[in-house]
mmCIF file of C-alpha atoms and ligand atoms in Angstrom:
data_model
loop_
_atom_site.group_PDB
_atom_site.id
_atom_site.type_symbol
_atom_site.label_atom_id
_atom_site.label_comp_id
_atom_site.label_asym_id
_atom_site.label_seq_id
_atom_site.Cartn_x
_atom_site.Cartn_y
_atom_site.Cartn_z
ATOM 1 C CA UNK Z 1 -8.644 54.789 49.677
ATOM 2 C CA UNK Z 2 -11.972 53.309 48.767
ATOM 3 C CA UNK Z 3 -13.542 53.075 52.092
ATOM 4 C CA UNK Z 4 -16.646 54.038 50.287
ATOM 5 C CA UNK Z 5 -16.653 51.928 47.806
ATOM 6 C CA UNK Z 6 -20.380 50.517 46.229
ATOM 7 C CA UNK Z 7 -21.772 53.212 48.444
ATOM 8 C CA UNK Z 8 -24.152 55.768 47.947
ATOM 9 C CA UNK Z 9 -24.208 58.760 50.357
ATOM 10 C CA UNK Z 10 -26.933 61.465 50.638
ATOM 11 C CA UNK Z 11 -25.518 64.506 52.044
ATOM 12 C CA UNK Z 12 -28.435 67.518 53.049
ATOM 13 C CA UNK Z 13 -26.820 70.953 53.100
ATOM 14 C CA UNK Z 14 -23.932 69.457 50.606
ATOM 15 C CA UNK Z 15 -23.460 72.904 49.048
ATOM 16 C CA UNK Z 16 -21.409 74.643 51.552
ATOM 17 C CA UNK Z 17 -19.337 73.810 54.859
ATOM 18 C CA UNK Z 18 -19.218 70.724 56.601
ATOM 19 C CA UNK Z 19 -21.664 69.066 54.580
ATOM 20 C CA UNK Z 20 -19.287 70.274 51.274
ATOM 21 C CA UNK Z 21 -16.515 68.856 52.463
ATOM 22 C CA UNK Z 22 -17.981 65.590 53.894
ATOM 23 C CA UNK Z 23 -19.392 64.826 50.209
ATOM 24 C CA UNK Z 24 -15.955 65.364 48.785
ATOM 25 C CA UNK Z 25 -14.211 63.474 50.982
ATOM 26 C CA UNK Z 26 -16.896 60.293 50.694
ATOM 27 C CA UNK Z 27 -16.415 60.950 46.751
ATOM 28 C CA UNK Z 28 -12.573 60.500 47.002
ATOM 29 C CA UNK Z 29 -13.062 57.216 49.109
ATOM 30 C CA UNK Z 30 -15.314 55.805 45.933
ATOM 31 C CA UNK Z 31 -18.731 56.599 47.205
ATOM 32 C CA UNK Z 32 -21.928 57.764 44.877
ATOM 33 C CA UNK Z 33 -23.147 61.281 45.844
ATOM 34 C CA UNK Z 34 -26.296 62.907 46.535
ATOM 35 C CA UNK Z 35 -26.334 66.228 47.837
ATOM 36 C CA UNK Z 36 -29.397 67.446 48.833
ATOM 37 C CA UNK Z 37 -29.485 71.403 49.536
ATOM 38 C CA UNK Z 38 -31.946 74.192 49.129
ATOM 39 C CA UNK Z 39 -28.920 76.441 47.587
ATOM 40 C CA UNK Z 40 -28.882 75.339 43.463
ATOM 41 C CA UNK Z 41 -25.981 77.624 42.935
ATOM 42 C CA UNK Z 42 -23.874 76.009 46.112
ATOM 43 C CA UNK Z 43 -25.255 72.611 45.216
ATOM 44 C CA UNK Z 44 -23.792 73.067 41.557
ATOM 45 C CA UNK Z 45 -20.530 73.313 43.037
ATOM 46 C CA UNK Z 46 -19.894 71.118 45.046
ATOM 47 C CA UNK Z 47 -21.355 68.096 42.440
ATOM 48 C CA UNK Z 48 -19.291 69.583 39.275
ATOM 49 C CA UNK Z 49 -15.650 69.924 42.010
ATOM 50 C CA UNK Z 50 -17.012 65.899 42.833
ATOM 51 C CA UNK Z 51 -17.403 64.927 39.228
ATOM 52 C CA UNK Z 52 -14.396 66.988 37.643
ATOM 53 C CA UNK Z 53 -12.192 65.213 39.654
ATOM 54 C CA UNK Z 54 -13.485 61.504 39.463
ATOM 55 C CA UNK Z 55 -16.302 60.979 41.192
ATOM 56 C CA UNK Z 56 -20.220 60.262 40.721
ATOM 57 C CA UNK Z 57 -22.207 63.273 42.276
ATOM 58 C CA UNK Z 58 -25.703 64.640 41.560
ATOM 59 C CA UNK Z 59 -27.825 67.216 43.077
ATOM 60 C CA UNK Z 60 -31.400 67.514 43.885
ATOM 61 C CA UNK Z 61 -33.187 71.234 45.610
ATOM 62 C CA UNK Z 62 -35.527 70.652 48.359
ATOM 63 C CA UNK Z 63 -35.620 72.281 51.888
ATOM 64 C CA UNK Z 64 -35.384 69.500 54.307
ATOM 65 C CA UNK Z 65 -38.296 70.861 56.494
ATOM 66 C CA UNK Z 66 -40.530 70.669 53.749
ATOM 67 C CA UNK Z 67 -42.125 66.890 53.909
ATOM 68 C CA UNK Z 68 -43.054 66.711 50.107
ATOM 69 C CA UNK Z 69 -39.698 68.139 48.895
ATOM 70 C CA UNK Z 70 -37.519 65.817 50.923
ATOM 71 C CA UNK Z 71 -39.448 62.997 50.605
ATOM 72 C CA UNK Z 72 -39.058 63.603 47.082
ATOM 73 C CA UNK Z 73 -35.540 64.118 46.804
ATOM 74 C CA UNK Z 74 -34.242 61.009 48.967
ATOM 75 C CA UNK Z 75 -36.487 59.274 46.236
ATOM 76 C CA UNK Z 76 -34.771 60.988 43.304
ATOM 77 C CA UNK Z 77 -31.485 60.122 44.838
ATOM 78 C CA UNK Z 78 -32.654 56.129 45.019
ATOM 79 C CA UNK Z 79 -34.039 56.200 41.700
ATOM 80 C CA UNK Z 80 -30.712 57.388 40.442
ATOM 81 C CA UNK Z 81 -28.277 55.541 41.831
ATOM 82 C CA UNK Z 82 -30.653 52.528 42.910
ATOM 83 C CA UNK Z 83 -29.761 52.752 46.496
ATOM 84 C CA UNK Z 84 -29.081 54.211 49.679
ATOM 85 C CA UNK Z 85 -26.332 53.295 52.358
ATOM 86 C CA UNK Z 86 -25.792 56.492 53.855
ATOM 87 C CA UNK Z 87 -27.284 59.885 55.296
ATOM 88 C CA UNK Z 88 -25.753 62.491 56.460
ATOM 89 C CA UNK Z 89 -28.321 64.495 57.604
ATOM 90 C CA UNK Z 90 -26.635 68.399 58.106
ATOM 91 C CA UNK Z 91 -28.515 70.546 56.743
ATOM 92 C CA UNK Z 92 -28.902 73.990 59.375
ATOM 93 C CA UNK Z 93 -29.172 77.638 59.991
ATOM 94 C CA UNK Z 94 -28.323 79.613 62.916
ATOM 95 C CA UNK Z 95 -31.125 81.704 62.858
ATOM 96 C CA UNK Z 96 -32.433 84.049 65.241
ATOM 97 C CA UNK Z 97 -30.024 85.164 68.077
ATOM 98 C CA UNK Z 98 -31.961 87.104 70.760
ATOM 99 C CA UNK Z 99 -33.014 87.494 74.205
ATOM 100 C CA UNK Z 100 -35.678 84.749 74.891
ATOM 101 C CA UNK Z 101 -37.724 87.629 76.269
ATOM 102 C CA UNK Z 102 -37.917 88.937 72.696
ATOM 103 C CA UNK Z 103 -37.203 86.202 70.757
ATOM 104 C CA UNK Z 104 -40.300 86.333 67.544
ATOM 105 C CA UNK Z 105 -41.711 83.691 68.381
ATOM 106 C CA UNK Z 106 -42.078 82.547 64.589
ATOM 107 C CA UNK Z 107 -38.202 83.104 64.418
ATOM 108 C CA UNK Z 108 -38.074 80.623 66.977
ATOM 109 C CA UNK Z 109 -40.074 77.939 65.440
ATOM 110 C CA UNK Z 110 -38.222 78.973 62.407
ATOM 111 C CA UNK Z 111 -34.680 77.324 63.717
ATOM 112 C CA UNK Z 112 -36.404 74.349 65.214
ATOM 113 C CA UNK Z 113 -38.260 73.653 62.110
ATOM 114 C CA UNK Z 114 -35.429 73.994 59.902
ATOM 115 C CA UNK Z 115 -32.946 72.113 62.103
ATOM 116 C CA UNK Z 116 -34.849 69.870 64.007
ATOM 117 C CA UNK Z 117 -37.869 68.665 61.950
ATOM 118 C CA UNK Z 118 -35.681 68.813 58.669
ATOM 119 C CA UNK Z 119 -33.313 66.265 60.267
ATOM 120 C CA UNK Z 120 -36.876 64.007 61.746
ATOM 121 C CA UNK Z 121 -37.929 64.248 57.797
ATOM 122 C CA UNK Z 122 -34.545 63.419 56.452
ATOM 123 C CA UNK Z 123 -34.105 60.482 58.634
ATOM 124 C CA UNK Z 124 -37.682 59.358 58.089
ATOM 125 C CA UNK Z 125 -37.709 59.190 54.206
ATOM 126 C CA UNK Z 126 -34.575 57.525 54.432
ATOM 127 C CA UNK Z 127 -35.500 54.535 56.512
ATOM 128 C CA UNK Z 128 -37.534 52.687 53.573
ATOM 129 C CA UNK Z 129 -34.532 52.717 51.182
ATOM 130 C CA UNK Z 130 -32.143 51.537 53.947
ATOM 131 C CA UNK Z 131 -34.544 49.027 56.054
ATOM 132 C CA UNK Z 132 -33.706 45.953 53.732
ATOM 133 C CA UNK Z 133 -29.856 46.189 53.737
ATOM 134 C CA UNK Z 134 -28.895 48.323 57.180
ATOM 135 C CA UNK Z 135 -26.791 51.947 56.711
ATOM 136 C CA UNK Z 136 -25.441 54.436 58.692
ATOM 137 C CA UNK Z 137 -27.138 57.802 59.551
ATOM 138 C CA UNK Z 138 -25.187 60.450 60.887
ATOM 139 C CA UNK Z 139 -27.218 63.823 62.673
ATOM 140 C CA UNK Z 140 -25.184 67.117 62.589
ATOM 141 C CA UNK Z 141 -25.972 68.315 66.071
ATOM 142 C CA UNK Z 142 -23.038 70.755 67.921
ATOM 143 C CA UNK Z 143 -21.218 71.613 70.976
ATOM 144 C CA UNK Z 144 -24.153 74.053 71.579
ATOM 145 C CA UNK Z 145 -26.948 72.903 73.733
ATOM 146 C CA UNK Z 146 -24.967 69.391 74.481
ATOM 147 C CA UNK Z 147 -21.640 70.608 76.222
ATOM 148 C CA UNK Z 148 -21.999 74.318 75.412
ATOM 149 C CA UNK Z 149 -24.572 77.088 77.007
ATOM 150 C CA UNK Z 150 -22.787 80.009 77.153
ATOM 151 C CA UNK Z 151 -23.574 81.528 73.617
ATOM 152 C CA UNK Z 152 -25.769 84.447 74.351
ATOM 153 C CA UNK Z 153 -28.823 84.556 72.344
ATOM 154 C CA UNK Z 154 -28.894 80.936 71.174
ATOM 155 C CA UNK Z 155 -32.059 79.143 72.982
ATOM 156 C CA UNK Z 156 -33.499 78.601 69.957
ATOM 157 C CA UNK Z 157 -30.166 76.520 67.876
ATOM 158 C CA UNK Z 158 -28.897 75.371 70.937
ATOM 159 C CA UNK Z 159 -32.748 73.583 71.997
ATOM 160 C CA UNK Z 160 -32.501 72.099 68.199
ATOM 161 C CA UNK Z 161 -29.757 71.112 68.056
ATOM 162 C CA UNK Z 162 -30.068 69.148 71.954
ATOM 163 C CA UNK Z 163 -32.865 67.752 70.561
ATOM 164 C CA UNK Z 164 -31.089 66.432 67.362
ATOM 165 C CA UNK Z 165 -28.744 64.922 69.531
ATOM 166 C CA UNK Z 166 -31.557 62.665 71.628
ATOM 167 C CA UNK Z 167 -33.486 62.182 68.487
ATOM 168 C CA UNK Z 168 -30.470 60.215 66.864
ATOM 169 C CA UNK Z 169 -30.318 58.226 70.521
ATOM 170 C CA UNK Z 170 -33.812 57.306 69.649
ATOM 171 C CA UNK Z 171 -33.746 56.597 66.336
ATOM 172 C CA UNK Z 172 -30.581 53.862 67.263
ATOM 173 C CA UNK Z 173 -32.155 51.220 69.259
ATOM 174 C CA UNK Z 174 -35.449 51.985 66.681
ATOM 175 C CA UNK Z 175 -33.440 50.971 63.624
ATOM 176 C CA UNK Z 176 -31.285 48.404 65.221
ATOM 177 C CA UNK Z 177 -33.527 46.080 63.609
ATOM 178 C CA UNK Z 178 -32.769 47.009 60.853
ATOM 179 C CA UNK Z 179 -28.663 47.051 60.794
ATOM 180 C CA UNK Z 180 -29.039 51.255 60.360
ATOM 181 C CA UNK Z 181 -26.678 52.790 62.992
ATOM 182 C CA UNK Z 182 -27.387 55.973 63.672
ATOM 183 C CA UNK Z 183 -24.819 58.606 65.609
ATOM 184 C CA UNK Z 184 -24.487 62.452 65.876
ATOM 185 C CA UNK Z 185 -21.764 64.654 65.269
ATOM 186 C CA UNK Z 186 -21.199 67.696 67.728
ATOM 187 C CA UNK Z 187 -18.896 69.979 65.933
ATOM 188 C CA UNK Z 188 -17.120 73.305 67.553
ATOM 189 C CA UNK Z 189 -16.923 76.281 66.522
ATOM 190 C CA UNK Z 190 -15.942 75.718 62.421
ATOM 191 C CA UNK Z 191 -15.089 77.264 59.448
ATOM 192 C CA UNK Z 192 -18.136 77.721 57.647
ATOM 193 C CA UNK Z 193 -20.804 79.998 56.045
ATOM 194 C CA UNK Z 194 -22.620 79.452 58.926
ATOM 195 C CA UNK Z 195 -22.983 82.721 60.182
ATOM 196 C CA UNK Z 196 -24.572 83.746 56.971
ATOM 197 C CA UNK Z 197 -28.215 81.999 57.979
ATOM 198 C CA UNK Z 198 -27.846 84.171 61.529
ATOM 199 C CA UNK Z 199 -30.036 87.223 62.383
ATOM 200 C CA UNK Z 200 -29.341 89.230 65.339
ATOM 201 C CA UNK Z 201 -31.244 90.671 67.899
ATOM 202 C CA UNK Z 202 -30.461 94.291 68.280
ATOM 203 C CA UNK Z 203 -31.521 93.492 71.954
ATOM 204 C CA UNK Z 204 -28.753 90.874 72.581
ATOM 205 C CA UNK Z 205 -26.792 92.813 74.689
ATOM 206 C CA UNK Z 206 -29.474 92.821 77.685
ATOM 207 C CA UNK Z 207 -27.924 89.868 78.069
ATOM 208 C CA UNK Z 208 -25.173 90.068 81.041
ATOM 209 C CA UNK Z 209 -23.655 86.586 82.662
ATOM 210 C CA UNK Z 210 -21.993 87.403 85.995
ATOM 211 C CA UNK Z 211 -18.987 86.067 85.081
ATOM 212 C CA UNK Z 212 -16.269 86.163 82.468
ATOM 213 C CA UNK Z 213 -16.644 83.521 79.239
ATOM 214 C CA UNK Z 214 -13.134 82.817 77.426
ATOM 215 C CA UNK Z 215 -13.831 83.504 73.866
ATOM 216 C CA UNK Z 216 -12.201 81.943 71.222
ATOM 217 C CA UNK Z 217 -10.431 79.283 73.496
ATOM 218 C CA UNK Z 218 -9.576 76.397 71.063
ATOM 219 C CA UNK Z 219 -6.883 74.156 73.672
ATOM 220 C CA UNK Z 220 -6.094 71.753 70.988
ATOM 221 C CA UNK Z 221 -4.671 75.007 67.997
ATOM 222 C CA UNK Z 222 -6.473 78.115 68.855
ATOM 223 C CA UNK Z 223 -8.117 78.277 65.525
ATOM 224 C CA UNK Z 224 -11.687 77.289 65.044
ATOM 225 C CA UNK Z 225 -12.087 73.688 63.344
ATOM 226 C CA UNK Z 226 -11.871 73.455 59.797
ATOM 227 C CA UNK Z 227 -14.967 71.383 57.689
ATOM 228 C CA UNK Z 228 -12.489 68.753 56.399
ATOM 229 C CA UNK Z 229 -11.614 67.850 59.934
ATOM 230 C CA UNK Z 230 -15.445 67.303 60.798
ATOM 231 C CA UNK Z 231 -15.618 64.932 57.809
ATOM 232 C CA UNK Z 232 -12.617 62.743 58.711
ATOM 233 C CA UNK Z 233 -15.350 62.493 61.210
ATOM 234 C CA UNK Z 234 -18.408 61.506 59.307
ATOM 235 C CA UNK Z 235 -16.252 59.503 56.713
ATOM 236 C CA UNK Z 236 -15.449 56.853 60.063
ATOM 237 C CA UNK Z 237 -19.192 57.005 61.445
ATOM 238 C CA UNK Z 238 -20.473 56.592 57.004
ATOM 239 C CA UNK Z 239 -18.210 53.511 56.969
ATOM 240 C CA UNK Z 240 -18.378 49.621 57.715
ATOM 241 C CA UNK Z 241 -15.272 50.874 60.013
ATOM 242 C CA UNK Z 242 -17.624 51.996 62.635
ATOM 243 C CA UNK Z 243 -20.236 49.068 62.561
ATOM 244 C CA UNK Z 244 -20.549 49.057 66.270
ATOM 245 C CA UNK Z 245 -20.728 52.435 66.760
ATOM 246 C CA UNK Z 246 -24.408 53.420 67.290
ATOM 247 C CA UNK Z 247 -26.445 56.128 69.120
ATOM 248 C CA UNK Z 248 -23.514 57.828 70.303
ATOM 249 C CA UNK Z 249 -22.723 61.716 70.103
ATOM 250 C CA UNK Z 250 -19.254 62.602 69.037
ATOM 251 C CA UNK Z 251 -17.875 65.754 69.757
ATOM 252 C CA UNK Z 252 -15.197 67.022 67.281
ATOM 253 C CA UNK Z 253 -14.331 70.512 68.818
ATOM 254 C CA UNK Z 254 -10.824 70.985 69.726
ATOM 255 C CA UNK Z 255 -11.391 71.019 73.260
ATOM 256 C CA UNK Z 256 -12.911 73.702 72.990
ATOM 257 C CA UNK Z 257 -16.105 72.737 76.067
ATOM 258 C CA UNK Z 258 -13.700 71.820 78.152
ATOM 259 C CA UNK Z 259 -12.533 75.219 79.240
ATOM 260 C CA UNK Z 260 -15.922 77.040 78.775
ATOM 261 C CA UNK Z 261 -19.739 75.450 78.857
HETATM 262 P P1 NAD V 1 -23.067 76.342 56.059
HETATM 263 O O1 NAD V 1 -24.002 77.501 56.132
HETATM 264 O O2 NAD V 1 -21.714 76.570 55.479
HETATM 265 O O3 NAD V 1 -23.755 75.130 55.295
HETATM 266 C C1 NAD V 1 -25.089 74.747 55.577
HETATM 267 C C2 NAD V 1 -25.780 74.411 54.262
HETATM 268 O O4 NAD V 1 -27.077 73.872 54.590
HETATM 269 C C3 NAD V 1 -26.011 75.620 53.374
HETATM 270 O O5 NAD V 1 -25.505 75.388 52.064
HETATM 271 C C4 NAD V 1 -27.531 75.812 53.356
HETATM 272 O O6 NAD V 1 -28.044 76.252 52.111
HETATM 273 C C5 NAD V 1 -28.026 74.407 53.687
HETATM 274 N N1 NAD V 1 -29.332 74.413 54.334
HETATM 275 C C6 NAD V 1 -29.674 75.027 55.491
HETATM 276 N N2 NAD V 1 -30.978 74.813 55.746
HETATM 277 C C7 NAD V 1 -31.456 74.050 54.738
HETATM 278 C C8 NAD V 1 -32.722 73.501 54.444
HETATM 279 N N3 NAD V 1 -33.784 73.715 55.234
HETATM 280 N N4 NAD V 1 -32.863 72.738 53.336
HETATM 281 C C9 NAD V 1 -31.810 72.510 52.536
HETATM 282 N N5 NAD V 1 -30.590 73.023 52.743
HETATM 283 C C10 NAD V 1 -30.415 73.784 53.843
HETATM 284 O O7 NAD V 1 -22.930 75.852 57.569
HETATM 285 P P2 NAD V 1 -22.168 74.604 58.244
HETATM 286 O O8 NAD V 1 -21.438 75.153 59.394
HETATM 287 O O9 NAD V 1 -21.480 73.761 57.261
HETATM 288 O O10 NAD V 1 -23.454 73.842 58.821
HETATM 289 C C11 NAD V 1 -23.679 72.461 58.667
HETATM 290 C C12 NAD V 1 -24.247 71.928 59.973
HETATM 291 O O11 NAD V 1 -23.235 72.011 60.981
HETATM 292 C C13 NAD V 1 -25.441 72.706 60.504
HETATM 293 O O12 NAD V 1 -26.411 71.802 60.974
HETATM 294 C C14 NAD V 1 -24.863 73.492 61.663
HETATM 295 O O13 NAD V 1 -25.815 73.791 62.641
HETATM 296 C C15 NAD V 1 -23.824 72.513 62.164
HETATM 297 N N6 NAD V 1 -22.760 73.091 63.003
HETATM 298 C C16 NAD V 1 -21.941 74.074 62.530
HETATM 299 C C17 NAD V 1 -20.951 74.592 63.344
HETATM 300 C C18 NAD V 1 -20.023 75.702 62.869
HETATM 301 O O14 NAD V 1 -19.330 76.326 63.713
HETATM 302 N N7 NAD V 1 -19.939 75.956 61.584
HETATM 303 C C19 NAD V 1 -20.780 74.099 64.650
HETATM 304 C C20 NAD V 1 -21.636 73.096 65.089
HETATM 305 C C21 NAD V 1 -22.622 72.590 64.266
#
């Protein structure tokens, strides 16, 4: 208990999933809440579930690949609470799944906007709250495009969400200076509303692969992962715990790349 405690955490994409669950379970271990989210009606939620049951939580609507709006929240959130030890920077979309040779191009930039520029903006409107003091960041990045290529359809997430993964790398030995660590989290397949933000090509099955890919293969419990068990996750990586853990990716996926990339 009270791992968290004096902290303030900003969580993007707080209303729903992982993000949801990692805010609640940083609340219950003492820490002030920000969730950041583009949903008001998800974000709502998940700050009244926070405060009804102890904790400090407040909300603020911006998308996270907007400049102004994020720039803007990350300063509401330090007004509020006066600081800023934490970011969990989550906030994503599946998108477009489609053959790359009709993939909409705009769809395309679409994902790596959202996903990959929201995270740069998150991280970089962070860094002058955090620069005097030191703080974690964490990057939700995934299986896909790190230890996973065998999702038909995904160039698009998977290239974001590689890219998320070297950005954090970078962004380590930058902010060393300044005490911020800065990991990524590479979750499995999970629980979520993820699939909600997806739009499918009715061309995706042109794609063959020559060879069978197990589906649904989970070694570790043959169920998908389940958002609290990604937040265990973030909870170590948001806490003094891990204060020599920086610019590593951490894959929390039931072993589920080890029997198919
Ligand atoms: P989710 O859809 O349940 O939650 C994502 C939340 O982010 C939503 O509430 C959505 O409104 C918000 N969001 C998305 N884009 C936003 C934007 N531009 N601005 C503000 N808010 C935005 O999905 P989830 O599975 O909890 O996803 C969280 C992260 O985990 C994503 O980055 C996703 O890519 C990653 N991830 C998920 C899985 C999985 O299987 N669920 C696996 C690996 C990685």
């Amino acid at each position: 208990m009270n791992r968290m405690e004096n902290k303030v955490a900003i969580v993007t994409g707080g209303g729903s999933g992982i993000g949801k669950a990692s805010a609640i379970r940083l609340a219950n271990e003492g820490a002030k809440i920000s969730i950041i989210e583009a949903n008001e009606v998800r974000a709502k939620e998940t700050v009244e579930e926070i405060n009804q049951n102890g904790g400090q939580a407040a909300y603020f609507i911006a998308d996270i690949s907007q400049e102004e709006q994020i720039s803007t929240s990350i300063k509401q959130s330090n007004d509020k609470w006066r600081k800023t030890d934490t970011v969990f920077a989550n906030a994503g979309i599946l998108g477009t799944i489609s053959p790359i040779e009709y993939f909409p191009s705009k769809d395309w930039v679409k994902t790596i906007h959202n996903n990959l520029i929201g995270v740069f903006e998150t991280v970089k409107h962070s860094i002058p709250y955090m620069k005097e003091k030191g703080g974690s960041i964490t990057v939700t990045s995934s299986v896909s495009g790190n230890r996973q290529f065998a999702q038909q359809g995904f160039s698009a997430y998977s290239t974001s969400k590689a890219a998320i993964a070297a950005f954090a790398k970078m962004a380590a030995l930058e902010l060393a200076q300044y005490k911020i660590r800065v990991n990524a989290i590479c979750p499995g397949i999970t629980e979520t509303n993820i699939f909600d933000s997806m739009k499918q090509s009715d061309k995706l099955e042109e794609i063959h692969f020559p060879i069978d890919i197990p589906q649904n293969a989970v070694p570790l419990k043959m169920e998908p992962g389940h958002p609290e068990e990604v937040a265990n996750l973030l909870l170590f990586l948001a806490s003094d715990e891990a204060s020599h853990v920086t610019g590593t990716e951490v894959f929390v996926d039931g072993a589920e790349t080890l029997v198919k990339g």
